[in-house]
Amino acid sequence: MMRWAATVAATLHVVGVLGFGVALEGYSMLQHPVALLGAIGVPRAQSFNLLALLLPGAVSVALAVQLLRTLPEASSRWSRVAAQMLLLAGLAFVAMGLLPLDTADIDGPASRLHAGVWMLWIVAFVPGTLLLGVGCWRLPGWKMVAWACLGAGLGVLLGALVLPGLVPAALAQRLAFLSWAVWLALLPWWLPRGRRCR
């Protein structure tokens, strides 16, 4: 069930960003941040936040819980810490949908809260995936999980922190979100069928 839920959630996120972006008059994928689609005062913002942020974020929280429950006994303490960081990243992703930007006051409290949870998502997701990728590398049957985590962690790192300034910031941000969505869609399919979730 988690496999299909994650695939649907990742698809909702990608289709939501594309669809709501096309539907919003004057919106440019190369110039405007993803968060603008869910900002206060923007048409259909609540629908965007629900479909593209809240639901996918909730599924990523459930996936992190599944990771915590299925990591084998041989996994390191750092792998468990990494899974907990991914749980925090999922909660931050949900919070991005609950705390939208305020287009009327881009430097105001609401916008600062949104920027804060965006940064929390990055700070939790990047080291969480990279640590888990390294930790799972030598576990039997977990090599694909390691690849998924390392790839997603590097993709988000590039999109959120390295590429802005080299390419349009909006394009770099989309690379970060796409890396996360691919990770969400693939990871449950690559998780070994070890201990069942309790």
PDB file of N, CA, C and O in Angstrom, residues 9-10 13 49-64 86-87 89-95 121 180 184:
ATOM      1  N   ALA A   9       1.426  10.132  -4.428  1.00  0.00           N
ATOM      2  CA  ALA A   9       1.783  11.387  -3.769  1.00  0.00           C
ATOM      3  C   ALA A   9       2.842  12.151  -4.562  1.00  0.00           C
ATOM      4  O   ALA A   9       2.743  13.367  -4.748  1.00  0.00           O
ATOM      5  N   ALA A  10       3.859  11.436  -5.038  1.00  0.00           N
ATOM      6  CA  ALA A  10       4.901  12.088  -5.835  1.00  0.00           C
ATOM      7  C   ALA A  10       4.323  12.639  -7.134  1.00  0.00           C
ATOM      8  O   ALA A  10       4.667  13.743  -7.569  1.00  0.00           O
ATOM      9  N   HIS A  13       2.399  15.796  -6.497  1.00  0.00           N
ATOM     10  CA  HIS A  13       3.279  16.944  -6.316  1.00  0.00           C
ATOM     11  C   HIS A  13       3.738  17.503  -7.665  1.00  0.00           C
ATOM     12  O   HIS A  13       3.622  18.700  -7.923  1.00  0.00           O
ATOM     13  N   ASN A  49      -1.853  23.765  -2.069  1.00  0.00           N
ATOM     14  CA  ASN A  49      -1.191  23.370  -0.824  1.00  0.00           C
ATOM     15  C   ASN A  49      -1.606  21.971  -0.382  1.00  0.00           C
ATOM     16  O   ASN A  49      -0.778  21.188   0.084  1.00  0.00           O
ATOM     17  N   LEU A  50      -2.881  21.648  -0.548  1.00  0.00           N
ATOM     18  CA  LEU A  50      -3.367  20.324  -0.163  1.00  0.00           C
ATOM     19  C   LEU A  50      -2.775  19.238  -1.057  1.00  0.00           C
ATOM     20  O   LEU A  50      -2.224  18.248  -0.568  1.00  0.00           O
ATOM     21  N   LEU A  51      -2.883  19.426  -2.369  1.00  0.00           N
ATOM     22  CA  LEU A  51      -2.504  18.371  -3.315  1.00  0.00           C
ATOM     23  C   LEU A  51      -0.995  18.248  -3.527  1.00  0.00           C
ATOM     24  O   LEU A  51      -0.491  17.140  -3.704  1.00  0.00           O
ATOM     25  N   ALA A  52      -0.290  19.371  -3.529  1.00  0.00           N
ATOM     26  CA  ALA A  52       1.130  19.335  -3.876  1.00  0.00           C
ATOM     27  C   ALA A  52       2.068  19.344  -2.679  1.00  0.00           C
ATOM     28  O   ALA A  52       3.236  18.969  -2.809  1.00  0.00           O
ATOM     29  N   LEU A  53       1.566  19.750  -1.503  1.00  0.00           N
ATOM     30  CA  LEU A  53       2.442  19.823  -0.332  1.00  0.00           C
ATOM     31  C   LEU A  53       1.953  18.963   0.835  1.00  0.00           C
ATOM     32  O   LEU A  53       2.688  18.112   1.334  1.00  0.00           O
ATOM     33  N   LEU A  54       0.700  19.176   1.271  1.00  0.00           N
ATOM     34  CA  LEU A  54       0.222  18.477   2.469  1.00  0.00           C
ATOM     35  C   LEU A  54       0.141  16.959   2.287  1.00  0.00           C
ATOM     36  O   LEU A  54       0.694  16.201   3.093  1.00  0.00           O
ATOM     37  N   LEU A  55      -0.557  16.515   1.242  1.00  0.00           N
ATOM     38  CA  LEU A  55      -0.703  15.071   1.040  1.00  0.00           C
ATOM     39  C   LEU A  55       0.633  14.389   0.752  1.00  0.00           C
ATOM     40  O   LEU A  55       0.962  13.374   1.381  1.00  0.00           O
ATOM     41  N   PRO A  56       1.444  14.902  -0.194  1.00  0.00           N
ATOM     42  CA  PRO A  56       2.755  14.270  -0.404  1.00  0.00           C
ATOM     43  C   PRO A  56       3.635  14.302   0.845  1.00  0.00           C
ATOM     44  O   PRO A  56       4.342  13.336   1.146  1.00  0.00           O
ATOM     45  N   GLY A  57       3.580  15.407   1.579  1.00  0.00           N
ATOM     46  CA  GLY A  57       4.362  15.484   2.809  1.00  0.00           C
ATOM     47  C   GLY A  57       3.929  14.459   3.838  1.00  0.00           C
ATOM     48  O   GLY A  57       4.760  13.825   4.500  1.00  0.00           O
ATOM     49  N   ALA A  58       2.615  14.257   3.969  1.00  0.00           N
ATOM     50  CA  ALA A  58       2.108  13.253   4.912  1.00  0.00           C
ATOM     51  C   ALA A  58       2.558  11.854   4.523  1.00  0.00           C
ATOM     52  O   ALA A  58       2.916  11.040   5.392  1.00  0.00           O
ATOM     53  N   VAL A  59       2.569  11.567   3.235  1.00  0.00           N
ATOM     54  CA  VAL A  59       3.032  10.243   2.781  1.00  0.00           C
ATOM     55  C   VAL A  59       4.530  10.084   3.062  1.00  0.00           C
ATOM     56  O   VAL A  59       4.982   9.012   3.452  1.00  0.00           O
ATOM     57  N   SER A  60       5.303  11.163   2.902  1.00  0.00           N
ATOM     58  CA  SER A  60       6.739  11.061   3.205  1.00  0.00           C
ATOM     59  C   SER A  60       6.979  10.843   4.698  1.00  0.00           C
ATOM     60  O   SER A  60       7.934  10.167   5.078  1.00  0.00           O
ATOM     61  N   VAL A  61       6.104  11.389   5.538  1.00  0.00           N
ATOM     62  CA  VAL A  61       6.192  11.111   6.978  1.00  0.00           C
ATOM     63  C   VAL A  61       5.942   9.624   7.234  1.00  0.00           C
ATOM     64  O   VAL A  61       6.687   8.969   7.981  1.00  0.00           O
ATOM     65  N   ALA A  62       4.900   9.079   6.605  1.00  0.00           N
ATOM     66  CA  ALA A  62       4.595   7.652   6.766  1.00  0.00           C
ATOM     67  C   ALA A  62       5.743   6.783   6.257  1.00  0.00           C
ATOM     68  O   ALA A  62       6.068   5.743   6.852  1.00  0.00           O
ATOM     69  N   LEU A  63       6.374   7.198   5.162  1.00  0.00           N
ATOM     70  CA  LEU A  63       7.505   6.439   4.623  1.00  0.00           C
ATOM     71  C   LEU A  63       8.683   6.458   5.590  1.00  0.00           C
ATOM     72  O   LEU A  63       9.348   5.434   5.781  1.00  0.00           O
ATOM     73  N   ALA A  64       8.933   7.599   6.219  1.00  0.00           N
ATOM     74  CA  ALA A  64      10.021   7.681   7.197  1.00  0.00           C
ATOM     75  C   ALA A  64       9.747   6.773   8.392  1.00  0.00           C
ATOM     76  O   ALA A  64      10.661   6.117   8.913  1.00  0.00           O
ATOM     77  N   LEU A  86      14.644  12.178   8.247  1.00  0.00           N
ATOM     78  CA  LEU A  86      13.691  12.132   7.137  1.00  0.00           C
ATOM     79  C   LEU A  86      12.259  12.303   7.645  1.00  0.00           C
ATOM     80  O   LEU A  86      11.415  12.879   6.952  1.00  0.00           O
ATOM     81  N   LEU A  87      11.991  11.823   8.845  1.00  0.00           N
ATOM     82  CA  LEU A  87      10.689  12.060   9.466  1.00  0.00           C
ATOM     83  C   LEU A  87      10.492  13.565   9.712  1.00  0.00           C
ATOM     84  O   LEU A  87       9.437  14.124   9.395  1.00  0.00           O
ATOM     85  N   ALA A  89      11.996  15.948   8.071  1.00  0.00           N
ATOM     86  CA  ALA A  89      11.868  16.575   6.749  1.00  0.00           C
ATOM     87  C   ALA A  89      10.442  16.450   6.225  1.00  0.00           C
ATOM     88  O   ALA A  89       9.899  17.394   5.643  1.00  0.00           O
ATOM     89  N   GLY A  90       9.822  15.299   6.441  1.00  0.00           N
ATOM     90  CA  GLY A  90       8.435  15.120   6.013  1.00  0.00           C
ATOM     91  C   GLY A  90       7.492  16.059   6.739  1.00  0.00           C
ATOM     92  O   GLY A  90       6.587  16.642   6.127  1.00  0.00           O
ATOM     93  N   LEU A  91       7.703  16.234   8.035  1.00  0.00           N
ATOM     94  CA  LEU A  91       6.874  17.167   8.798  1.00  0.00           C
ATOM     95  C   LEU A  91       7.077  18.602   8.308  1.00  0.00           C
ATOM     96  O   LEU A  91       6.126  19.382   8.233  1.00  0.00           O
ATOM     97  N   ALA A  92       8.313  18.946   7.950  1.00  0.00           N
ATOM     98  CA  ALA A  92       8.586  20.279   7.418  1.00  0.00           C
ATOM     99  C   ALA A  92       7.904  20.479   6.069  1.00  0.00           C
ATOM    100  O   ALA A  92       7.408  21.569   5.768  1.00  0.00           O
ATOM    101  N   PHE A  93       7.852  19.407   5.261  1.00  0.00           N
ATOM    102  CA  PHE A  93       7.181  19.504   3.962  1.00  0.00           C
ATOM    103  C   PHE A  93       5.689  19.761   4.157  1.00  0.00           C
ATOM    104  O   PHE A  93       5.091  20.580   3.454  1.00  0.00           O
ATOM    105  N   VAL A  94       5.097  19.078   5.118  1.00  0.00           N
ATOM    106  CA  VAL A  94       3.686  19.330   5.461  1.00  0.00           C
ATOM    107  C   VAL A  94       3.513  20.781   5.904  1.00  0.00           C
ATOM    108  O   VAL A  94       2.572  21.473   5.500  1.00  0.00           O
ATOM    109  N   ALA A  95       4.446  21.251   6.742  1.00  0.00           N
ATOM    110  CA  ALA A  95       4.354  22.622   7.262  1.00  0.00           C
ATOM    111  C   ALA A  95       4.442  23.666   6.155  1.00  0.00           C
ATOM    112  O   ALA A  95       3.857  24.745   6.272  1.00  0.00           O
ATOM    113  N   TRP A 121      13.292  21.790   5.982  1.00  0.00           N
ATOM    114  CA  TRP A 121      13.181  20.635   5.091  1.00  0.00           C
ATOM    115  C   TRP A 121      14.536  20.305   4.471  1.00  0.00           C
ATOM    116  O   TRP A 121      14.963  19.153   4.464  1.00  0.00           O
ATOM    117  N   TRP A 180      13.312  15.232  -4.759  1.00  0.00           N
ATOM    118  CA  TRP A 180      12.534  14.708  -3.632  1.00  0.00           C
ATOM    119  C   TRP A 180      11.382  13.831  -4.121  1.00  0.00           C
ATOM    120  O   TRP A 180      11.133  12.757  -3.574  1.00  0.00           O
ATOM    121  N   LEU A 184      10.651   9.931  -3.324  1.00  0.00           N
ATOM    122  CA  LEU A 184       9.407   9.479  -2.699  1.00  0.00           C
ATOM    123  C   LEU A 184       8.748   8.380  -3.524  1.00  0.00           C
ATOM    124  O   LEU A 184       8.245   7.401  -2.972  1.00  0.00           O
TER     125      LEU A 184
END
